[in-house]
PDB file of C-alpha atoms in Angstrom:
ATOM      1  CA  UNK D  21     -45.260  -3.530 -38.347  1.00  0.00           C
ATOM      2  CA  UNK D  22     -43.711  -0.368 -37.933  1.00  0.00           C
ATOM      3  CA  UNK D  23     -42.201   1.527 -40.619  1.00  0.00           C
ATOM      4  CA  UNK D  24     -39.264   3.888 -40.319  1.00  0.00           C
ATOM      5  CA  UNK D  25     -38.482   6.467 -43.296  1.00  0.00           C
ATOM      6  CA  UNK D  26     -35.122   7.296 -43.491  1.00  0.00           C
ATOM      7  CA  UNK D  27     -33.945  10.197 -45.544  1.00  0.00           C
ATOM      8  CA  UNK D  28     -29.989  10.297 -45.574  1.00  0.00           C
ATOM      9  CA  UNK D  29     -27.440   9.925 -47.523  1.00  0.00           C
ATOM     10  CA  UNK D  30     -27.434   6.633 -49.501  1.00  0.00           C
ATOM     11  CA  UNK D  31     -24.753   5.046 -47.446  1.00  0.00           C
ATOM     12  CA  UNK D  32     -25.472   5.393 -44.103  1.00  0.00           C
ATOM     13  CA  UNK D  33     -29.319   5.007 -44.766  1.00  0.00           C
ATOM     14  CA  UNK D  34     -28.348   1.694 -45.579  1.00  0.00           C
ATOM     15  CA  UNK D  35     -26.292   0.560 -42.399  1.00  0.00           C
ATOM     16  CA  UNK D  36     -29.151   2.055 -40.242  1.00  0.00           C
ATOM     17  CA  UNK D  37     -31.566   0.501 -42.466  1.00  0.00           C
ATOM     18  CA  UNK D  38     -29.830  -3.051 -41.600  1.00  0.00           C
ATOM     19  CA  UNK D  39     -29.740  -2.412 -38.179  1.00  0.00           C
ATOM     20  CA  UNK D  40     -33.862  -1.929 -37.991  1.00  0.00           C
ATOM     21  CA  UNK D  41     -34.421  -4.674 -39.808  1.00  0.00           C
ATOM     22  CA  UNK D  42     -32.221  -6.988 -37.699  1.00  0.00           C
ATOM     23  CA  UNK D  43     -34.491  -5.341 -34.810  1.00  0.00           C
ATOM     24  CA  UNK D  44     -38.004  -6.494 -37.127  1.00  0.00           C
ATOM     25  CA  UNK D  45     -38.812  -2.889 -38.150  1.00  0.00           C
ATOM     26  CA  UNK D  46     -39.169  -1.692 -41.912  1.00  0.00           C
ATOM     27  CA  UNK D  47     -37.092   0.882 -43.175  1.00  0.00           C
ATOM     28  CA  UNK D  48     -38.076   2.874 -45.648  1.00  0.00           C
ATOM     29  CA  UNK D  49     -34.457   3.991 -47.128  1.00  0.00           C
ATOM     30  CA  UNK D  50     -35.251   7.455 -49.603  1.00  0.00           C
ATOM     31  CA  UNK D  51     -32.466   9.503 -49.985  1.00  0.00           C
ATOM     32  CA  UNK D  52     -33.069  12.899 -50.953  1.00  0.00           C
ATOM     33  CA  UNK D  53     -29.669  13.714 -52.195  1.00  0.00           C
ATOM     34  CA  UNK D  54     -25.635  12.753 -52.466  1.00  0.00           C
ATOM     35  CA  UNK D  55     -22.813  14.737 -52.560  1.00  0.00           C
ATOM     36  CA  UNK D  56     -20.463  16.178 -55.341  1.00  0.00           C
ATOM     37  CA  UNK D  57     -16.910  17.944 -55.316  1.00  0.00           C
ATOM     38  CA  UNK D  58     -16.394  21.469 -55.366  1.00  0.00           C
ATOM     39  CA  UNK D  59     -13.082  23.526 -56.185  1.00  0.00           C
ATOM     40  CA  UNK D  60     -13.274  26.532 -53.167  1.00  0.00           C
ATOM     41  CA  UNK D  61     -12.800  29.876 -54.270  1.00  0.00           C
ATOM     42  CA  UNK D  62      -9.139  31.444 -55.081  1.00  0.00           C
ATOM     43  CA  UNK D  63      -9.989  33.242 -51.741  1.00  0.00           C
ATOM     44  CA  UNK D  64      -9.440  30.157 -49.988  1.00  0.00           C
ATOM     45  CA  UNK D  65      -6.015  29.213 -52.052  1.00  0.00           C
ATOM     46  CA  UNK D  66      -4.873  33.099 -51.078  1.00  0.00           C
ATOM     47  CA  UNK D  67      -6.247  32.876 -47.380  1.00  0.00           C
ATOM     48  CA  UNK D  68      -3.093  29.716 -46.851  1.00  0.00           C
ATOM     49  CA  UNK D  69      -0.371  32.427 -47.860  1.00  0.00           C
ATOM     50  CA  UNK D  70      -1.729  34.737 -45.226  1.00  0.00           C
ATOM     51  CA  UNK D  71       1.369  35.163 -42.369  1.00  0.00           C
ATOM     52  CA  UNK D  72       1.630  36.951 -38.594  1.00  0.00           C
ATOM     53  CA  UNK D  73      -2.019  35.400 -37.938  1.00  0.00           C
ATOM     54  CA  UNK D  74      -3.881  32.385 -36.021  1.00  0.00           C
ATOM     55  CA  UNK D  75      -5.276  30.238 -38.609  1.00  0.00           C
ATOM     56  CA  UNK D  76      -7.853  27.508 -38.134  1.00  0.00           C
ATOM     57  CA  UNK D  77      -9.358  25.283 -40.161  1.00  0.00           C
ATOM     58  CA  UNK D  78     -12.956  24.540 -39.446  1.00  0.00           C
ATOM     59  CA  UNK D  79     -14.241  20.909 -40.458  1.00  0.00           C
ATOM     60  CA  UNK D  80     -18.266  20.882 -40.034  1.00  0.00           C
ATOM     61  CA  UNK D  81     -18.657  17.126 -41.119  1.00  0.00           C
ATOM     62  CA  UNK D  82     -16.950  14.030 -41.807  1.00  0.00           C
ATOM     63  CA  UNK D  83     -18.074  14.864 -45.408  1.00  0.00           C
ATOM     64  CA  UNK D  84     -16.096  18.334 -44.698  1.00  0.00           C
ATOM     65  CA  UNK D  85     -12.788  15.877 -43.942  1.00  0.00           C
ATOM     66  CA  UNK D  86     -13.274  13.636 -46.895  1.00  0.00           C
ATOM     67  CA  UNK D  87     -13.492  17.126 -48.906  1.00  0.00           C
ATOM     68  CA  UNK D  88     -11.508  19.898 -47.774  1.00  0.00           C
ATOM     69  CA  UNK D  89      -8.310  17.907 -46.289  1.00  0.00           C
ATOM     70  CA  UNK D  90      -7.230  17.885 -50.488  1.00  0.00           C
ATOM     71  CA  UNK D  91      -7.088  22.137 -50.539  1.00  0.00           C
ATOM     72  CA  UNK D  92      -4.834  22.620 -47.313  1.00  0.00           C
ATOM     73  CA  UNK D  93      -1.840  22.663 -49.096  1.00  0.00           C
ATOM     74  CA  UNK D  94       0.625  19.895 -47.317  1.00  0.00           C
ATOM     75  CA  UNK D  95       3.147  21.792 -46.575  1.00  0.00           C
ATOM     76  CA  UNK D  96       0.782  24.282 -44.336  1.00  0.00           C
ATOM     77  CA  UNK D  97      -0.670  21.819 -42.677  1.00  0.00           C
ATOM     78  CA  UNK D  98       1.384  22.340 -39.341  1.00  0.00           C
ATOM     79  CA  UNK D  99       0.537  25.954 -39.958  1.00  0.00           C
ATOM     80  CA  UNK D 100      -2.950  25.634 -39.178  1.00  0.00           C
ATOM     81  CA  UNK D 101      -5.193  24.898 -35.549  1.00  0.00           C
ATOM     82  CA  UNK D 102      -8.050  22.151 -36.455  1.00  0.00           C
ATOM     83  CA  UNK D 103     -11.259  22.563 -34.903  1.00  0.00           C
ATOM     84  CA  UNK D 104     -14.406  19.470 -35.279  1.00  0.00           C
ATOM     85  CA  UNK D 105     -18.028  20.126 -35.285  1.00  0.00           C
ATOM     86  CA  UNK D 106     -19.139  16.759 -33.473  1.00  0.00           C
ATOM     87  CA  UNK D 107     -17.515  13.468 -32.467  1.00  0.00           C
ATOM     88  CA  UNK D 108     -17.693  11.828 -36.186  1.00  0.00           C
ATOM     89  CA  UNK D 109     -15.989  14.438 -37.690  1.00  0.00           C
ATOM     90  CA  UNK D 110     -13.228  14.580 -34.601  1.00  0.00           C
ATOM     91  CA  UNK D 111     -12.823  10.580 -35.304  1.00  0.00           C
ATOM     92  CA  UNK D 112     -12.557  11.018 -38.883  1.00  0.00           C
ATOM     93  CA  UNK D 113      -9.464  13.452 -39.096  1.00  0.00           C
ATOM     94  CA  UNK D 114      -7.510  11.579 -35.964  1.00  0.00           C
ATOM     95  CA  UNK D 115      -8.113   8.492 -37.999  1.00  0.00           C
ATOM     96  CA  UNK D 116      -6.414  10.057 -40.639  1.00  0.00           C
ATOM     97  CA  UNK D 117      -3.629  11.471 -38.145  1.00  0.00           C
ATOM     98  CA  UNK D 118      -4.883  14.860 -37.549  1.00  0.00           C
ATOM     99  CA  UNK D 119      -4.615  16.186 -34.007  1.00  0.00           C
ATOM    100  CA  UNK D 120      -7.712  18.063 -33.411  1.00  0.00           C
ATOM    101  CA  UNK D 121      -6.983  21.429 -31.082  1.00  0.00           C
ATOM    102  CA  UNK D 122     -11.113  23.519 -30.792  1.00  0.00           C
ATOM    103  CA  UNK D 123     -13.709  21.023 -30.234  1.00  0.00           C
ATOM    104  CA  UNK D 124     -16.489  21.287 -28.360  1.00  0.00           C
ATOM    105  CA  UNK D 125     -17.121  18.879 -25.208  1.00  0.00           C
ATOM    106  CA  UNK D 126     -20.508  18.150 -25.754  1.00  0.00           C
ATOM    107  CA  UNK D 127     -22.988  18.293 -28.528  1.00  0.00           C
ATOM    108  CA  UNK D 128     -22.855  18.613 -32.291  1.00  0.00           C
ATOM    109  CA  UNK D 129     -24.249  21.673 -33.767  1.00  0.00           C
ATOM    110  CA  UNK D 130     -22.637  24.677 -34.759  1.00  0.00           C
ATOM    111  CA  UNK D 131     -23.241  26.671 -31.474  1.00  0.00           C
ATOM    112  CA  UNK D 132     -22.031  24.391 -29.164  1.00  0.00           C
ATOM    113  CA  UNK D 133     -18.400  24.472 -31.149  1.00  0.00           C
ATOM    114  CA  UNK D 134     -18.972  28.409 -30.889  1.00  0.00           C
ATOM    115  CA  UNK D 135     -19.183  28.435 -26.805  1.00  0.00           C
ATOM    116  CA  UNK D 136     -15.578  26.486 -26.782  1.00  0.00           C
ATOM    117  CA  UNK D 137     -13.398  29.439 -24.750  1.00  0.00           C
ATOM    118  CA  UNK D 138     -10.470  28.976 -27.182  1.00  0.00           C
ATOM    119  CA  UNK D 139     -12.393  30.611 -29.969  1.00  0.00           C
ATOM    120  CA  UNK D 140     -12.720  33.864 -28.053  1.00  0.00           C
ATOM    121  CA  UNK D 141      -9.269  34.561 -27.216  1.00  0.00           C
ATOM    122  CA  UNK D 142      -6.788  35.845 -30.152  1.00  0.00           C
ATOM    123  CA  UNK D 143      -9.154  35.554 -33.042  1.00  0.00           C
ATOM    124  CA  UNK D 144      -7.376  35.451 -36.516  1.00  0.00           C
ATOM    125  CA  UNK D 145      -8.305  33.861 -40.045  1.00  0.00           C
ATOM    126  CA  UNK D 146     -10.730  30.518 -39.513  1.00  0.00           C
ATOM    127  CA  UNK D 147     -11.542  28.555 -43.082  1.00  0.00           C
ATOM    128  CA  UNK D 148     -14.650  26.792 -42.577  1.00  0.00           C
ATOM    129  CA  UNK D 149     -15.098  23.422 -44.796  1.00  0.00           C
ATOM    130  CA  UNK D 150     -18.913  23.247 -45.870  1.00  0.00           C
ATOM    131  CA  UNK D 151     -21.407  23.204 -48.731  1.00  0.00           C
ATOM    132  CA  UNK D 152     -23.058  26.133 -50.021  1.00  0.00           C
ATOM    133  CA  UNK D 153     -25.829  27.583 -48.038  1.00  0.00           C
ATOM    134  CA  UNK D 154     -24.523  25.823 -45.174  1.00  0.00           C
ATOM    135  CA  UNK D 155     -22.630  27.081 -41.695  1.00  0.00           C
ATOM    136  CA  UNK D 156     -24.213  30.741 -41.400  1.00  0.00           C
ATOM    137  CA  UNK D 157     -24.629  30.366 -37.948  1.00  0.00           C
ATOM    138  CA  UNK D 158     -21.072  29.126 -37.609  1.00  0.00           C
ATOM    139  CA  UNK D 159     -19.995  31.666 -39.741  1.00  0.00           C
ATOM    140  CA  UNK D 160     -21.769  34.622 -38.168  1.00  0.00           C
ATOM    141  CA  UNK D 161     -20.935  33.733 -34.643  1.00  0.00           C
ATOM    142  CA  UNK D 162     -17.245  33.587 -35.688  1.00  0.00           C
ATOM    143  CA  UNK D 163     -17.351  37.050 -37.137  1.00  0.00           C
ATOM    144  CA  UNK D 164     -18.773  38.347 -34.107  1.00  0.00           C
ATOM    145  CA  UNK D 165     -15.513  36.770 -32.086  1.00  0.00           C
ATOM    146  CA  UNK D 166     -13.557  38.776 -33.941  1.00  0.00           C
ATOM    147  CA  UNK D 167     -12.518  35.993 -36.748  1.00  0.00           C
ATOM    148  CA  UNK D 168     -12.071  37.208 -40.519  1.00  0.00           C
ATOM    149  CA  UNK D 169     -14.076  33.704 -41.953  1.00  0.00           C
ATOM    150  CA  UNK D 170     -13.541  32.182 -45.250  1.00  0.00           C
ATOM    151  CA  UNK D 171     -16.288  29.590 -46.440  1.00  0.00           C
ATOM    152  CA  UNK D 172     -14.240  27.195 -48.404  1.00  0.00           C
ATOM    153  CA  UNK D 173     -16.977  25.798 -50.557  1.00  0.00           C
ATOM    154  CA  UNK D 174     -15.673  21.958 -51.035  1.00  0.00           C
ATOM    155  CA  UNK D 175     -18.813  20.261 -51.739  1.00  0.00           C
ATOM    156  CA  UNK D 176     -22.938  20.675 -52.065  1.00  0.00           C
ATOM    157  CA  UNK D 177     -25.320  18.017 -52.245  1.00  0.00           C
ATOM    158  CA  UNK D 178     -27.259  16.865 -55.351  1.00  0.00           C
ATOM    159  CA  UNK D 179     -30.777  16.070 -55.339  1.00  0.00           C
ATOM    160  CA  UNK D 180     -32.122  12.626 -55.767  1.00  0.00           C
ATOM    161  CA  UNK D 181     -35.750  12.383 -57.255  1.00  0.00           C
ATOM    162  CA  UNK D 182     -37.902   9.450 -55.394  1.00  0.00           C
ATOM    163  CA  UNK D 183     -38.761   6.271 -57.137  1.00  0.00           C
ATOM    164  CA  UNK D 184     -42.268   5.118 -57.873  1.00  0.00           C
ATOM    165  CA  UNK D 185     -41.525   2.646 -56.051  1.00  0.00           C
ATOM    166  CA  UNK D 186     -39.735   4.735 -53.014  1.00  0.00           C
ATOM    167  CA  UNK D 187     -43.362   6.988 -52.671  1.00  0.00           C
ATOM    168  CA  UNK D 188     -45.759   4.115 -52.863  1.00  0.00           C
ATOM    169  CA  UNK D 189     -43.983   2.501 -49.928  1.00  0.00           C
ATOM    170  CA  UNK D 190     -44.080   5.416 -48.126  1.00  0.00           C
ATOM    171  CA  UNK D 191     -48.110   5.807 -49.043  1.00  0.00           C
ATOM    172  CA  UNK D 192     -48.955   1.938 -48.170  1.00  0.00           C
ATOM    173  CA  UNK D 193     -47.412   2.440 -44.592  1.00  0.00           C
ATOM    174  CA  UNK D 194     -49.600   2.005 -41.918  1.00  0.00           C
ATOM    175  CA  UNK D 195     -47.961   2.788 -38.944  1.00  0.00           C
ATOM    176  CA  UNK D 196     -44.771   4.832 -39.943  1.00  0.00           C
ATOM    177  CA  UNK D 197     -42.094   7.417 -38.097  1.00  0.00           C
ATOM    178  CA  UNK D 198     -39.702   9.887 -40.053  1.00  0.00           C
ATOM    179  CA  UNK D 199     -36.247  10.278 -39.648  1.00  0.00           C
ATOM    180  CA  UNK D 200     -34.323  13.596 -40.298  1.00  0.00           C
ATOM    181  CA  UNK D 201     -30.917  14.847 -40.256  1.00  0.00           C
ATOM    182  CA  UNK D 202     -31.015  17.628 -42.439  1.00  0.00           C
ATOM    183  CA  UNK D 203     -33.586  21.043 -43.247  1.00  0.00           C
ATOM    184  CA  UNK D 204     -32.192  20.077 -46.598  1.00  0.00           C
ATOM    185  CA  UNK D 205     -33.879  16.639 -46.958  1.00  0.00           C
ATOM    186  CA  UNK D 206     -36.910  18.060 -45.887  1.00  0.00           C
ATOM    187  CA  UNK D 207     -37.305  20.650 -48.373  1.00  0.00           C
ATOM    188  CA  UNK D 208     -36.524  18.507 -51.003  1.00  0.00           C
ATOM    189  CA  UNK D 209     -39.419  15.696 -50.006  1.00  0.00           C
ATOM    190  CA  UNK D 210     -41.867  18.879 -49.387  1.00  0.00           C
ATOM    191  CA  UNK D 211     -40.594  19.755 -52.742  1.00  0.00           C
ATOM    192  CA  UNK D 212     -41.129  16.394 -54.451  1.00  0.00           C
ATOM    193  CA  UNK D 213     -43.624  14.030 -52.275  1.00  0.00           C
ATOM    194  CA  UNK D 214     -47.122  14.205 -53.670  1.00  0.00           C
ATOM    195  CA  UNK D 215     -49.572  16.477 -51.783  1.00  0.00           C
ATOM    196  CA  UNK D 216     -51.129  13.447 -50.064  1.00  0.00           C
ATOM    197  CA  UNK D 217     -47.784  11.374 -49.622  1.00  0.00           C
ATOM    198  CA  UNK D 218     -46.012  14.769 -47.812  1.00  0.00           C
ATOM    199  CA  UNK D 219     -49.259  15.239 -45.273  1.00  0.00           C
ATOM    200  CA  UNK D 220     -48.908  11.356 -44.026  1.00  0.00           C
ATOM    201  CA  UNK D 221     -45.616  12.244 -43.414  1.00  0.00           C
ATOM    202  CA  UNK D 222     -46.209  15.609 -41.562  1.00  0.00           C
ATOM    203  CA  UNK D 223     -48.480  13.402 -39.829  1.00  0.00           C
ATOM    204  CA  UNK D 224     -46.579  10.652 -38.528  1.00  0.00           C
ATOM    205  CA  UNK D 225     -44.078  10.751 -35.699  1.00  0.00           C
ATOM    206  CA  UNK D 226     -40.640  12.450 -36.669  1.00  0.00           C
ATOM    207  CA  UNK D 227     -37.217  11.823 -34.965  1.00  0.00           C
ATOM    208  CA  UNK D 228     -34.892  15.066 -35.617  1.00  0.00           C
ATOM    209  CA  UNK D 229     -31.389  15.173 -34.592  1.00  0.00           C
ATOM    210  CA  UNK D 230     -31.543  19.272 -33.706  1.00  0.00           C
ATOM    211  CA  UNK D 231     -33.472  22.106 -32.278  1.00  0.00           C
ATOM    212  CA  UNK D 232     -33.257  23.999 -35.838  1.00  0.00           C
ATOM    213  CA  UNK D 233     -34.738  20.889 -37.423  1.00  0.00           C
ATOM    214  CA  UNK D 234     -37.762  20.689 -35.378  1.00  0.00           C
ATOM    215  CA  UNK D 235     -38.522  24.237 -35.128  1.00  0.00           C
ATOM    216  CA  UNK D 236     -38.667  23.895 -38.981  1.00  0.00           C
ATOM    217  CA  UNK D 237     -40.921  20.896 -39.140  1.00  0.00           C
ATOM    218  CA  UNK D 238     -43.034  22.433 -36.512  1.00  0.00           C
ATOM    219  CA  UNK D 239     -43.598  25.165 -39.166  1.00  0.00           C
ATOM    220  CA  UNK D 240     -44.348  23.325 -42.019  1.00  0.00           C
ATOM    221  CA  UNK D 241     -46.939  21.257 -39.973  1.00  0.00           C
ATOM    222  CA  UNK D 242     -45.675  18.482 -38.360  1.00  0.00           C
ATOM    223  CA  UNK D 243     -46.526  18.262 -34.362  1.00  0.00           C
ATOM    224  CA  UNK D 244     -45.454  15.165 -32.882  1.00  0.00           C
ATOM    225  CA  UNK D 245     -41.419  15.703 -33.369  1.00  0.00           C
ATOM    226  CA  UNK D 246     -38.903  13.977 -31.183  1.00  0.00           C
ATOM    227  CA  UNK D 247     -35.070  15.271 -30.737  1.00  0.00           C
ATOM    228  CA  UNK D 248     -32.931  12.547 -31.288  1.00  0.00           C
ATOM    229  CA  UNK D 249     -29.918  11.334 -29.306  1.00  0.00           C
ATOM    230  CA  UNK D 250     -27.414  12.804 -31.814  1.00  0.00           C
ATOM    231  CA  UNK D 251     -26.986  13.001 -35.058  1.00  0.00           C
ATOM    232  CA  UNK D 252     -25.077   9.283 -35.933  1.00  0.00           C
ATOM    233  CA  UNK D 253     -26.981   6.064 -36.732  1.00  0.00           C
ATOM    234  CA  UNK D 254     -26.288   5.003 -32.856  1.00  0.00           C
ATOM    235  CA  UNK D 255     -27.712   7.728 -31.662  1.00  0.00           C
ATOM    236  CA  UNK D 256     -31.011   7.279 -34.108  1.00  0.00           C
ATOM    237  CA  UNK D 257     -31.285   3.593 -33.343  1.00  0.00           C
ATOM    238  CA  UNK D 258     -30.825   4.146 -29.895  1.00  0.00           C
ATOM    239  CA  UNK D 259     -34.162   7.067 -29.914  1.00  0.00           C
ATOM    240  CA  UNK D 260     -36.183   4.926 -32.103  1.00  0.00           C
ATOM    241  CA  UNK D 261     -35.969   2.370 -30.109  1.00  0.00           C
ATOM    242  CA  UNK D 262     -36.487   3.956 -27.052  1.00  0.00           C
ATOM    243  CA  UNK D 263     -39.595   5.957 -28.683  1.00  0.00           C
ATOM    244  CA  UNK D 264     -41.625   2.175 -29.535  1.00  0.00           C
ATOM    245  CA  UNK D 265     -41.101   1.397 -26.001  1.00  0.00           C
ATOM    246  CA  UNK D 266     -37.901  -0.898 -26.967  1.00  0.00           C
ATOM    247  CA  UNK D 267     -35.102   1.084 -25.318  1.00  0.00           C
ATOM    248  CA  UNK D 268     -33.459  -2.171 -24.011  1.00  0.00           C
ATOM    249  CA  UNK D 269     -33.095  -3.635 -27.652  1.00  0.00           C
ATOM    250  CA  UNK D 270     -31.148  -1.027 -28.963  1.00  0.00           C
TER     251      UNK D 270
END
């Protein structure tokens, strides 16, 4: 039977975890980290007071939303333009009654928000909504349009140490695919997999949901990547599926 590893977040490994098994695959749910609060920089409180200039906040995530909406002070809300890195994090802040104004049409990564023509013209102060280390590329290709960018550093993951229990599943697999979503989950099992554990996985087939991703995997060994669909559990299902032959059962 085919095993799938899947390396995100505890919640949503779950509900994709459910949706494999209900499909007679098993998942093999690891989560490399979770997330933590972060208070942003006084640079960020001081950026809100700034006047005479186009102001957008960047959201990179849902995670972003669930974060940073608490440090735009309410009554500068209206102040400010919203732009969304991908559909979930679009969904996420109209659900919450947020009109979203930059978006990209298509795609999910940080360059495809960066080609959206709004961006280029009358370029002001844009507070991106990330975790440290994260959004460079967002952040550098805004500077070059002209933006003065202020990383408002709301949250940063926390890493989870595999089980026993988590690494012997992963070594008694016999016929296993890898799942990942972040370059952050993958330095962390490289980090903590045993030697042999870590080469099976390099070894097996791995489902990426980006470009960056795979060109990372492809340097720490791994040759038989796939880019996913996207980056949501839909758009994993969907590619696994579709990669076992199955893509009618998705």
């Amino acid at each position: 039977m085919k095993q799938v590893l899947i390396t995100r977040p505890e919640s949503s490994a779950q509900q994709l975890a459910e949706q494999l098994q209900a499909r007679g695959l098993t998942p093999l749910v690891v989560p490399l980290y979770t997330f933590r609060a972060l208070q942003p920089s006084g640079e960020v409180q001081r950026a809100w007071s700034r006047t005479s200039v186009r102001k957008l906040a960047v959201f990179t995530s849902p995670r972003a939303v669930h974060f940073g909406l608490a440090h735009i002070p309410p009554g500068q809300l209206g102040e400010f333009e919203s732009a969304a890195i991908g559909d979930a994090t679009r969904e996420r802040l109209e659900a919450l009654g947020h009109e979203v104004q930059v978006r990209a049409t298509s795609g999910y990564t940080s360059e495809d928000l960066l080609q959206v023509p709004a961006l280029a013209s009358n370029p002001g102060l844009a507070v991106v909504f990330c975790a440290p280390g994260g959004r460079q590329t967002l952040a550098s290709g805004l500077d070059q349009l002209g933006w003065k960018v202020v990383k408002a550093l709301v949250y940063e993951r926390v890493a989870l140490e595999p089980a026993f229990a988590q690494i012997a599943a992963i070594e008694a697999a016999d016929d296993l695919i890898s799942t990942w979503t972040s370059i952050s989950a993958l330095e962390l099992a490289r980090e903590q997999l045993p030697g042999p554990v870590w080469d099976k996985v390099l070894c097996a087939p791995a489902l990426v949901i980006s470009q960056r991703i795979q060109h990372h995997l492809e340097q720490l060994g791994a040759s038989r990547i796939i880019l996913a669909d996207g980056p949501g559990n839909a758009d994993l299902l969907r590619s696994i599926m579709r990669l076992l032959g199955r893509g009618d059962s998705a």
